[in-house]
Each structure stands twice: as structure tokens, then as C-alpha cells.
PDB file of C-alpha atoms in Angstrom:
ATOM      1  CA  MET A   1     105.230  94.520  78.782  1.00  0.00           C
ATOM      2  CA  LEU A   2     103.084  96.536  81.325  1.00  0.00           C
ATOM      3  CA  ARG A   3     103.879 100.106  81.645  1.00  0.00           C
ATOM      4  CA  SER A   4     103.576 102.033  84.948  1.00  0.00           C
ATOM      5  CA  LEU A   5     103.089 105.719  85.514  1.00  0.00           C
ATOM      6  CA  THR A   6     104.970 106.992  88.683  1.00  0.00           C
ATOM      7  CA  LEU A   7     103.660 110.053  90.742  1.00  0.00           C
ATOM      8  CA  CYS A   8     105.505 111.771  93.651  1.00  0.00           C
ATOM      9  CA  THR A   9     104.192 114.491  96.031  1.00  0.00           C
ATOM     10  CA  SER A  10     106.612 116.149  98.604  1.00  0.00           C
ATOM     11  CA  PHE A  11     105.926 118.450 101.732  1.00  0.00           C
ATOM     12  CA  SER A  12     107.943 120.518 103.590  1.00  0.00           C
ATOM     13  CA  SER A  13     107.020 122.621 106.801  1.00  0.00           C
ATOM     14  CA  SER A  14     106.945 126.037 104.366  1.00  0.00           C
ATOM     15  CA  THR A  15     105.510 124.636 100.991  1.00  0.00           C
ATOM     16  CA  VAL A  16     102.862 122.110  99.717  1.00  0.00           C
ATOM     17  CA  ILE A  17     103.122 120.564  96.511  1.00  0.00           C
ATOM     18  CA  SER A  18     100.426 118.427  95.592  1.00  0.00           C
ATOM     19  CA  LYS A  19      98.960 116.904  92.143  1.00  0.00           C
ATOM     20  CA  PRO A  20      95.179 116.740  92.004  1.00  0.00           C
ATOM     21  CA  PHE A  21      95.240 112.967  91.318  1.00  0.00           C
ATOM     22  CA  PHE A  22      92.765 110.245  92.698  1.00  0.00           C
ATOM     23  CA  SER A  23      94.430 107.101  93.977  1.00  0.00           C
ATOM     24  CA  LEU A  24      93.196 104.133  91.488  1.00  0.00           C
ATOM     25  CA  SER A  25      93.940 101.091  93.301  1.00  0.00           C
ATOM     26  CA  PRO A  26      94.875 101.411  97.063  1.00  0.00           C
ATOM     27  CA  LYS A  27      96.970  98.842  98.442  1.00  0.00           C
ATOM     28  CA  LEU A  28      96.945  96.542  95.667  1.00  0.00           C
ATOM     29  CA  PRO A  29      99.902  94.897  93.575  1.00  0.00           C
ATOM     30  CA  LEU A  30     100.793  97.491  90.971  1.00  0.00           C
ATOM     31  CA  THR A  31     103.707  97.786  88.505  1.00  0.00           C
ATOM     32  CA  PHE A  32     106.844  99.380  90.196  1.00  0.00           C
ATOM     33  CA  SER A  33     110.427 100.130  89.878  1.00  0.00           C
ATOM     34  CA  PRO A  34     111.774 100.819  93.555  1.00  0.00           C
ATOM     35  CA  LEU A  35     113.832 104.276  93.913  1.00  0.00           C
ATOM     36  CA  SER A  36     115.573 105.729  97.110  1.00  0.00           C
ATOM     37  CA  LEU A  37     113.653 108.891  97.809  1.00  0.00           C
ATOM     38  CA  PRO A  38     114.397 111.417 100.075  1.00  0.00           C
ATOM     39  CA  PHE A  39     112.538 111.492 103.469  1.00  0.00           C
ATOM     40  CA  PRO A  40     109.003 112.164 103.317  1.00  0.00           C
ATOM     41  CA  GLN A  41     108.526 111.817  99.823  1.00  0.00           C
ATOM     42  CA  THR A  42     105.726 109.306  98.533  1.00  0.00           C
ATOM     43  CA  LYS A  43     106.222 107.079  95.542  1.00  0.00           C
ATOM     44  CA  ARG A  44     103.871 104.890  93.988  1.00  0.00           C
ATOM     45  CA  SER A  45     103.311 103.299  90.705  1.00  0.00           C
ATOM     46  CA  ILE A  46      99.977 102.797  88.797  1.00  0.00           C
ATOM     47  CA  SER A  47      99.618 100.156  86.308  1.00  0.00           C
ATOM     48  CA  LEU A  48      97.679 101.245  83.409  1.00  0.00           C
ATOM     49  CA  HIS A  49      96.611  97.879  82.475  1.00  0.00           C
ATOM     50  CA  ARG A  50      94.714  97.209  85.779  1.00  0.00           C
ATOM     51  CA  ALA A  51      91.026  98.332  86.031  1.00  0.00           C
ATOM     52  CA  PRO A  52      91.183 101.352  88.357  1.00  0.00           C
ATOM     53  CA  MET A  53      89.275 101.157  91.614  1.00  0.00           C
ATOM     54  CA  ASN A  54      85.717 102.700  91.743  1.00  0.00           C
ATOM     55  CA  ILE A  55      86.658 106.220  92.315  1.00  0.00           C
ATOM     56  CA  LEU A  56      83.101 107.162  93.888  1.00  0.00           C
ATOM     57  CA  LYS A  57      83.512 104.600  96.747  1.00  0.00           C
ATOM     58  CA  ASN A  58      86.804 106.221  97.481  1.00  0.00           C
ATOM     59  CA  LEU A  59      84.874 109.627  97.862  1.00  0.00           C
ATOM     60  CA  GLY A  60      82.058 107.965 100.068  1.00  0.00           C
ATOM     61  CA  PHE A  61      79.372 106.828  97.472  1.00  0.00           C
ATOM     62  CA  GLY A  62      79.363 103.331  98.387  1.00  0.00           C
ATOM     63  CA  THR A  63      76.975 100.737  99.701  1.00  0.00           C
ATOM     64  CA  ARG A  64      76.413 101.485 103.551  1.00  0.00           C
ATOM     65  CA  PRO A  65      77.017  98.567 105.811  1.00  0.00           C
ATOM     66  CA  THR A  66      73.742  97.636 107.856  1.00  0.00           C
ATOM     67  CA  GLN A  67      74.347  98.568 111.407  1.00  0.00           C
ATOM     68  CA  SER A  68      72.338  98.732 114.662  1.00  0.00           C
ATOM     69  CA  MET A  69      72.327 101.526 116.838  1.00  0.00           C
ATOM     70  CA  GLU A  70      73.857  99.254 119.365  1.00  0.00           C
ATOM     71  CA  ASN A  71      76.829  98.565 117.300  1.00  0.00           C
ATOM     72  CA  SER A  72      77.052 101.997 116.304  1.00  0.00           C
ATOM     73  CA  ALA A  73      77.368 103.116 119.969  1.00  0.00           C
ATOM     74  CA  ILE A  74      80.296 100.330 120.592  1.00  0.00           C
ATOM     75  CA  ALA A  75      82.206 101.880 117.676  1.00  0.00           C
ATOM     76  CA  GLN A  76      81.671 105.376 118.773  1.00  0.00           C
ATOM     77  CA  GLY A  77      82.679 104.278 122.449  1.00  0.00           C
ATOM     78  CA  PRO A  78      86.217 104.873 124.050  1.00  0.00           C
ATOM     79  CA  ASP A  79      89.024 102.649 123.326  1.00  0.00           C
ATOM     80  CA  ASP A  80      89.167 100.509 126.325  1.00  0.00           C
ATOM     81  CA  ASP A  81      92.257  98.549 125.815  1.00  0.00           C
ATOM     82  CA  ILE A  82      94.914  98.702 128.506  1.00  0.00           C
ATOM     83  CA  PRO A  83      98.496  99.548 127.642  1.00  0.00           C
ATOM     84  CA  ALA A  84     101.173  97.305 129.110  1.00  0.00           C
ATOM     85  CA  PRO A  85     102.071  98.293 132.941  1.00  0.00           C
ATOM     86  CA  GLY A  86     104.038 101.604 132.893  1.00  0.00           C
ATOM     87  CA  GLN A  87     103.276 102.445 129.375  1.00  0.00           C
ATOM     88  CA  LEU A  88     100.810 104.702 127.661  1.00  0.00           C
ATOM     89  CA  PHE A  89      98.878 104.758 124.553  1.00  0.00           C
ATOM     90  CA  ALA A  90      98.708 107.243 121.557  1.00  0.00           C
ATOM     91  CA  GLN A  91      96.670 107.314 118.475  1.00  0.00           C
ATOM     92  CA  PHE A  92      97.374 109.079 115.125  1.00  0.00           C
ATOM     93  CA  GLY A  93      95.808 109.288 111.495  1.00  0.00           C
ATOM     94  CA  ALA A  94      98.016 110.442 108.834  1.00  0.00           C
ATOM     95  CA  GLY A  95      97.355 108.501 105.597  1.00  0.00           C
ATOM     96  CA  CYS A  96      97.919 104.987 104.452  1.00  0.00           C
ATOM     97  CA  PHE A  97      99.062 103.541 107.752  1.00  0.00           C
ATOM     98  CA  TRP A  98     101.636 101.361 106.612  1.00  0.00           C
ATOM     99  CA  GLY A  99     104.224 104.251 106.001  1.00  0.00           C
ATOM    100  CA  VAL A 100     102.851 105.994 109.166  1.00  0.00           C
ATOM    101  CA  GLU A 101     103.354 102.609 111.542  1.00  0.00           C
ATOM    102  CA  LEU A 102     107.074 102.132 110.357  1.00  0.00           C
ATOM    103  CA  VAL A 103     108.039 105.638 111.076  1.00  0.00           C
ATOM    104  CA  PHE A 104     106.603 105.403 114.632  1.00  0.00           C
ATOM    105  CA  GLN A 105     108.412 101.888 114.864  1.00  0.00           C
ATOM    106  CA  ARG A 106     111.794 103.628 114.483  1.00  0.00           C
ATOM    107  CA  VAL A 107     110.796 105.998 117.510  1.00  0.00           C
ATOM    108  CA  PRO A 108     113.188 105.189 120.683  1.00  0.00           C
ATOM    109  CA  GLY A 109     110.643 104.638 123.425  1.00  0.00           C
ATOM    110  CA  VAL A 110     107.839 102.898 121.400  1.00  0.00           C
ATOM    111  CA  THR A 111     107.415  99.821 122.720  1.00  0.00           C
ATOM    112  CA  LYS A 112     104.452  98.490 120.344  1.00  0.00           C
ATOM    113  CA  SER A 113     102.853  99.741 117.580  1.00  0.00           C
ATOM    114  CA  GLU A 114      99.563  98.337 115.584  1.00  0.00           C
ATOM    115  CA  VAL A 115      97.547  99.841 112.695  1.00  0.00           C
ATOM    116  CA  GLY A 116      93.833  99.645 112.463  1.00  0.00           C
ATOM    117  CA  TYR A 117      90.344 101.542 112.088  1.00  0.00           C
ATOM    118  CA  SER A 118      88.646 104.138 114.345  1.00  0.00           C
ATOM    119  CA  GLN A 119      86.381 107.044 114.827  1.00  0.00           C
ATOM    120  CA  GLY A 120      83.601 105.454 112.626  1.00  0.00           C
ATOM    121  CA  PHE A 121      80.085 104.091 113.159  1.00  0.00           C
ATOM    122  CA  THR A 122      80.537 100.205 111.963  1.00  0.00           C
ATOM    123  CA  HIS A 123      81.429  97.652 114.330  1.00  0.00           C
ATOM    124  CA  ASN A 124      84.053  95.656 113.325  1.00  0.00           C
ATOM    125  CA  PRO A 125      84.809  97.057 110.119  1.00  0.00           C
ATOM    126  CA  SER A 126      86.971  95.151 107.423  1.00  0.00           C
ATOM    127  CA  TYR A 127      89.304  96.943 105.236  1.00  0.00           C
ATOM    128  CA  GLU A 128      87.049  96.541 102.365  1.00  0.00           C
ATOM    129  CA  ASP A 129      84.373  98.480 104.480  1.00  0.00           C
ATOM    130  CA  VAL A 130      86.776 101.283 105.354  1.00  0.00           C
ATOM    131  CA  CYS A 131      87.741 101.647 101.765  1.00  0.00           C
ATOM    132  CA  SER A 132      83.845 102.088 100.818  1.00  0.00           C
ATOM    133  CA  GLY A 133      84.307 105.768 102.494  1.00  0.00           C
ATOM    134  CA  VAL A 134      80.816 105.364 104.260  1.00  0.00           C
ATOM    135  CA  THR A 135      81.779 103.751 107.591  1.00  0.00           C
ATOM    136  CA  ASN A 136      83.607 106.918 108.621  1.00  0.00           C
ATOM    137  CA  HIS A 137      86.713 104.851 109.801  1.00  0.00           C
ATOM    138  CA  ASN A 138      90.122 106.342 109.508  1.00  0.00           C
ATOM    139  CA  GLU A 139      93.075 104.532 109.231  1.00  0.00           C
ATOM    140  CA  VAL A 140      95.187 105.006 112.360  1.00  0.00           C
ATOM    141  CA  VAL A 141      98.260 103.644 114.130  1.00  0.00           C
ATOM    142  CA  ARG A 142      98.248 102.881 117.850  1.00  0.00           C
ATOM    143  CA  VAL A 143     101.267 103.534 119.423  1.00  0.00           C
ATOM    144  CA  GLN A 144     102.216 102.111 123.062  1.00  0.00           C
ATOM    145  CA  TYR A 145     105.122 104.085 124.211  1.00  0.00           C
ATOM    146  CA  ASP A 146     107.176 104.439 127.427  1.00  0.00           C
ATOM    147  CA  PRO A 147     106.725 108.099 128.884  1.00  0.00           C
ATOM    148  CA  LYS A 148     110.116 107.569 130.657  1.00  0.00           C
ATOM    149  CA  GLU A 149     111.870 107.047 127.421  1.00  0.00           C
ATOM    150  CA  CYS A 150     109.671 109.000 124.954  1.00  0.00           C
ATOM    151  CA  SER A 151     107.502 111.972 125.268  1.00  0.00           C
ATOM    152  CA  TYR A 152     104.143 112.352 123.644  1.00  0.00           C
ATOM    153  CA  ASP A 153     105.519 116.087 122.513  1.00  0.00           C
ATOM    154  CA  ALA A 154     108.206 113.932 120.611  1.00  0.00           C
ATOM    155  CA  LEU A 155     105.535 111.774 119.072  1.00  0.00           C
ATOM    156  CA  LEU A 156     103.546 114.777 117.915  1.00  0.00           C
ATOM    157  CA  ASP A 157     106.633 115.920 116.222  1.00  0.00           C
ATOM    158  CA  VAL A 158     106.861 112.602 114.420  1.00  0.00           C
ATOM    159  CA  PHE A 159     103.438 113.185 113.243  1.00  0.00           C
ATOM    160  CA  TRP A 160     103.562 116.591 111.821  1.00  0.00           C
ATOM    161  CA  ALA A 161     106.734 115.539 109.938  1.00  0.00           C
ATOM    162  CA  ARG A 162     105.277 112.622 108.542  1.00  0.00           C
ATOM    163  CA  HIS A 163     102.431 114.035 106.380  1.00  0.00           C
ATOM    164  CA  ASP A 164     100.617 117.024 104.978  1.00  0.00           C
ATOM    165  CA  PRO A 165      98.147 118.193 107.581  1.00  0.00           C
ATOM    166  CA  THR A 166      96.566 121.007 105.382  1.00  0.00           C
ATOM    167  CA  THR A 167      94.899 118.547 102.713  1.00  0.00           C
ATOM    168  CA  LEU A 168      91.519 117.397 103.685  1.00  0.00           C
ATOM    169  CA  ASN A 169      90.553 113.677 103.386  1.00  0.00           C
ATOM    170  CA  ARG A 170      93.678 113.067 101.501  1.00  0.00           C
ATOM    171  CA  GLN A 171      97.536 112.356 101.350  1.00  0.00           C
ATOM    172  CA  GLY A 172      99.203 112.604  97.820  1.00  0.00           C
ATOM    173  CA  ASN A 173      97.502 110.496  95.493  1.00  0.00           C
ATOM    174  CA  ASP A 174      95.543 108.724  98.153  1.00  0.00           C
ATOM    175  CA  VAL A 175      92.300 110.302  98.696  1.00  0.00           C
ATOM    176  CA  GLY A 176      89.170 109.347 100.950  1.00  0.00           C
ATOM    177  CA  THR A 177      87.970 109.962 104.526  1.00  0.00           C
ATOM    178  CA  GLN A 178      90.093 107.039 105.682  1.00  0.00           C
ATOM    179  CA  TYR A 179      93.166 108.977 104.786  1.00  0.00           C
ATOM    180  CA  ARG A 180      92.232 112.016 107.162  1.00  0.00           C
ATOM    181  CA  SER A 181      94.693 113.979 109.372  1.00  0.00           C
ATOM    182  CA  GLY A 182      93.787 113.131 113.072  1.00  0.00           C
ATOM    183  CA  ILE A 183      95.334 113.089 116.433  1.00  0.00           C
ATOM    184  CA  TYR A 184      93.442 111.146 118.992  1.00  0.00           C
ATOM    185  CA  PHE A 185      93.778 111.604 122.665  1.00  0.00           C
ATOM    186  CA  TYR A 186      93.683 109.265 125.727  1.00  0.00           C
ATOM    187  CA  THR A 187      94.018 111.820 128.351  1.00  0.00           C
ATOM    188  CA  PRO A 188      93.426 115.642 128.841  1.00  0.00           C
ATOM    189  CA  GLU A 189      97.239 115.976 128.921  1.00  0.00           C
ATOM    190  CA  GLN A 190      97.270 114.411 125.590  1.00  0.00           C
ATOM    191  CA  GLU A 191      94.654 116.948 124.443  1.00  0.00           C
ATOM    192  CA  THR A 192      95.948 119.935 125.634  1.00  0.00           C
ATOM    193  CA  ALA A 193      99.325 119.072 124.110  1.00  0.00           C
ATOM    194  CA  ALA A 194      98.077 118.359 120.804  1.00  0.00           C
ATOM    195  CA  LYS A 195      96.029 121.411 120.488  1.00  0.00           C
ATOM    196  CA  GLU A 196      98.976 123.774 121.798  1.00  0.00           C
ATOM    197  CA  SER A 197     101.357 121.506 119.183  1.00  0.00           C
ATOM    198  CA  MET A 198      98.881 122.289 116.208  1.00  0.00           C
ATOM    199  CA  GLU A 199      98.864 126.083 117.333  1.00  0.00           C
ATOM    200  CA  LYS A 200     102.612 126.065 117.044  1.00  0.00           C
ATOM    201  CA  GLN A 201     102.665 124.062 113.519  1.00  0.00           C
ATOM    202  CA  GLN A 202     100.097 126.425 111.888  1.00  0.00           C
ATOM    203  CA  LYS A 203     102.374 129.271 112.578  1.00  0.00           C
ATOM    204  CA  LEU A 204     104.976 127.386 110.154  1.00  0.00           C
ATOM    205  CA  LEU A 205     102.590 126.895 107.453  1.00  0.00           C
ATOM    206  CA  ASN A 206     100.950 129.181 104.739  1.00  0.00           C
ATOM    207  CA  ARG A 207      97.782 126.767 104.464  1.00  0.00           C
ATOM    208  CA  LYS A 208      95.304 125.942 107.091  1.00  0.00           C
ATOM    209  CA  ILE A 209      95.809 122.542 108.903  1.00  0.00           C
ATOM    210  CA  VAL A 210      92.545 120.599 108.974  1.00  0.00           C
ATOM    211  CA  THR A 211      93.881 117.992 111.562  1.00  0.00           C
ATOM    212  CA  GLU A 212      91.110 116.847 113.656  1.00  0.00           C
ATOM    213  CA  ILE A 213      91.686 116.604 117.200  1.00  0.00           C
ATOM    214  CA  LEU A 214      89.203 114.013 118.919  1.00  0.00           C
ATOM    215  CA  PRO A 215      89.048 111.691 122.038  1.00  0.00           C
ATOM    216  CA  ALA A 216      90.473 108.199 121.026  1.00  0.00           C
ATOM    217  CA  ARG A 217      87.499 105.851 120.209  1.00  0.00           C
ATOM    218  CA  LYS A 218      87.267 101.986 119.867  1.00  0.00           C
ATOM    219  CA  PHE A 219      90.257 100.735 118.050  1.00  0.00           C
ATOM    220  CA  TYR A 220      89.444  97.740 115.872  1.00  0.00           C
ATOM    221  CA  ARG A 221      92.876  95.915 114.947  1.00  0.00           C
ATOM    222  CA  ALA A 222      93.357  95.962 110.975  1.00  0.00           C
ATOM    223  CA  GLU A 223      93.593  92.322 109.347  1.00  0.00           C
ATOM    224  CA  GLU A 224      97.073  90.942 110.065  1.00  0.00           C
ATOM    225  CA  TYR A 225      98.707  91.131 106.945  1.00  0.00           C
ATOM    226  CA  HIS A 226      98.580  94.809 107.425  1.00  0.00           C
ATOM    227  CA  GLN A 227     100.428  94.669 110.607  1.00  0.00           C
ATOM    228  CA  GLN A 228     104.051  95.970 110.171  1.00  0.00           C
ATOM    229  CA  TYR A 229     103.580  95.691 106.618  1.00  0.00           C
ATOM    230  CA  LEU A 230     106.611  97.424 105.495  1.00  0.00           C
ATOM    231  CA  ALA A 231     109.258  96.144 108.102  1.00  0.00           C
ATOM    232  CA  LYS A 232     107.844  92.544 106.788  1.00  0.00           C
ATOM    233  CA  GLY A 233     108.821  93.407 103.238  1.00  0.00           C
ATOM    234  CA  GLY A 234     105.671  95.096 101.720  1.00  0.00           C
ATOM    235  CA  ARG A 235     104.085  93.611  98.411  1.00  0.00           C
ATOM    236  CA  PHE A 236     107.554  93.315  96.869  1.00  0.00           C
ATOM    237  CA  GLY A 237     109.458  91.698  99.778  1.00  0.00           C
ATOM    238  CA  PHE A 238     112.103  94.346 100.221  1.00  0.00           C
ATOM    239  CA  LYS A 239     112.183  94.878 104.001  1.00  0.00           C
ATOM    240  CA  GLN A 240     112.325  98.227 105.455  1.00  0.00           C
ATOM    241  CA  SER A 241     114.197  99.000 108.845  1.00  0.00           C
ATOM    242  CA  ALA A 242     112.246  99.216 111.875  1.00  0.00           C
ATOM    243  CA  GLU A 243     115.580  99.608 113.970  1.00  0.00           C
ATOM    244  CA  LYS A 244     115.122 102.617 116.501  1.00  0.00           C
ATOM    245  CA  GLY A 245     116.663 105.796 115.254  1.00  0.00           C
ATOM    246  CA  CYS A 246     116.732 104.544 111.706  1.00  0.00           C
ATOM    247  CA  ASN A 247     116.477 107.417 109.229  1.00  0.00           C
ATOM    248  CA  ASP A 248     116.385 105.447 105.824  1.00  0.00           C
ATOM    249  CA  PRO A 249     113.513 106.905 103.423  1.00  0.00           C
ATOM    250  CA  ILE A 250     110.587 105.091 103.480  1.00  0.00           C
ATOM    251  CA  ARG A 251     108.950 103.427 100.676  1.00  0.00           C
ATOM    252  CA  CYS A 252     105.351 103.708 101.284  1.00  0.00           C
ATOM    253  CA  TYR A 253     103.994 101.125  99.495  1.00  0.00           C
ATOM    254  CA  GLY A 254     106.766  98.716  99.701  1.00  0.00           C
TER     255      GLY A 254
END
């Protein structure tokens, strides 16, 4: 019988509790016993009978994909996709994008969400490229929202509440540059709001915020199986509600 080891981390606005443990196998099937945990706890099971992922790759010591200067320039270019009429884009990185997407799906006024990769140097990266730690991409959620129903400040509040912005290149047991905290703005107004919001949030915390605030760059939509992953059932087939206003605890890995 396989045994599993469950690790949990939790975060509040005044206290950070973090166990120094590497993510052994991100987004791969693991032995798991689902529990209902209070938001925003992260639950993950690690099978002791599965060979761990190469930790050095998680930290960025992988094989760098070959890229031309032209392709790198494309990746570093602006996100030139266009939202639906009357809608706006917002883009956030806050750890594993599965749980981050679900929390934004539940926000009234959010009309569409997609997970993907951005802020890197590789054109058309795959999930494996991003996990190598050498492309500099972040796992991000791009949100399309109706500003008449949902303010950008409201989205920022969700962003801060969802993750720990004081841990560099890490969220809980997920370690790597692709899990860094980031706000990627599309307009000068979003940039100003993001910086003011971070200043207010810093006053509530006893550790320095390491969130990066940068212009939104080329968005590469992740593979289809990553899209709305938890709402579709995750790895165990247990669908999680994406209904507007839902506050059910989120099981971050399904």
C-alpha cells in the first residue's frame, strides 16, 4: 500500500507560516486523501514511492532552450490580445495557476479567465519549458472583467488574499521562478492602483513584500488541460464550484 505525506501551509495578513520544503513533483498525480481545509490553506500529498522531480531544475539549473533574439523580443513584447468590447484585462501571478484561476472565476464581474505563461524570454514555451526554471516565465492568470461590475481594486484585494506575497519564487511547497508573485498591468491606471495597493498591504505585514509590478507582456495560453482545471474536476475528478460569490475552500491540486 502506498503511503503519502501531507504538508500544509497557511497564511494570514499578519503572520506567515512556512515549512522549508521543496516541491517534489508539481502537477503530477500523487497519492491523496481529500480534506476540507479553511481558505486559503494549501493541501498537497507527496507519494513516497514516486521518484522526485529534479530539484535543481526547479531552481533554474536546467537546459536552456535555444532562442533567437527575434523570438526573445516577441516573448518580451506587450500582450497584444484584445478583450471583448467593454471589457478589460488584468494579469496576476500568485503561485500554481490552478487555484489562482478558480478564485478569480468566482469573482462577480469576471467574464473570462485563462491560465498561461508570461514574463519570460522563450517564444511559445511549453509547460515543461517553464518548469525547467530557465525561461523566466511565470505561471499567470489573465482575467477579463467588466469594469462596470468589478473594479480593478477588487481584483487586487483577491490577489493579496490568495497568496503569500513575501516569499520569493515560492508559494507553500511550490518552489521555482514560475511561482513568483507578480502584478502585470495593462494601463497606467492599473500600474498606479497596483503600487498604491502594495503600499497599503505592506503596512499590514511584518515581512517585506517581494511582488513584482511590471507591464503585461506576451501571454502564452497554457495547454488545454490546465484551463479551468479545478472547476473541471482536477486530477481526482472532484469538481470545485466556480459559481460567482462561492467561498468554498479551494483544494489547490484537485
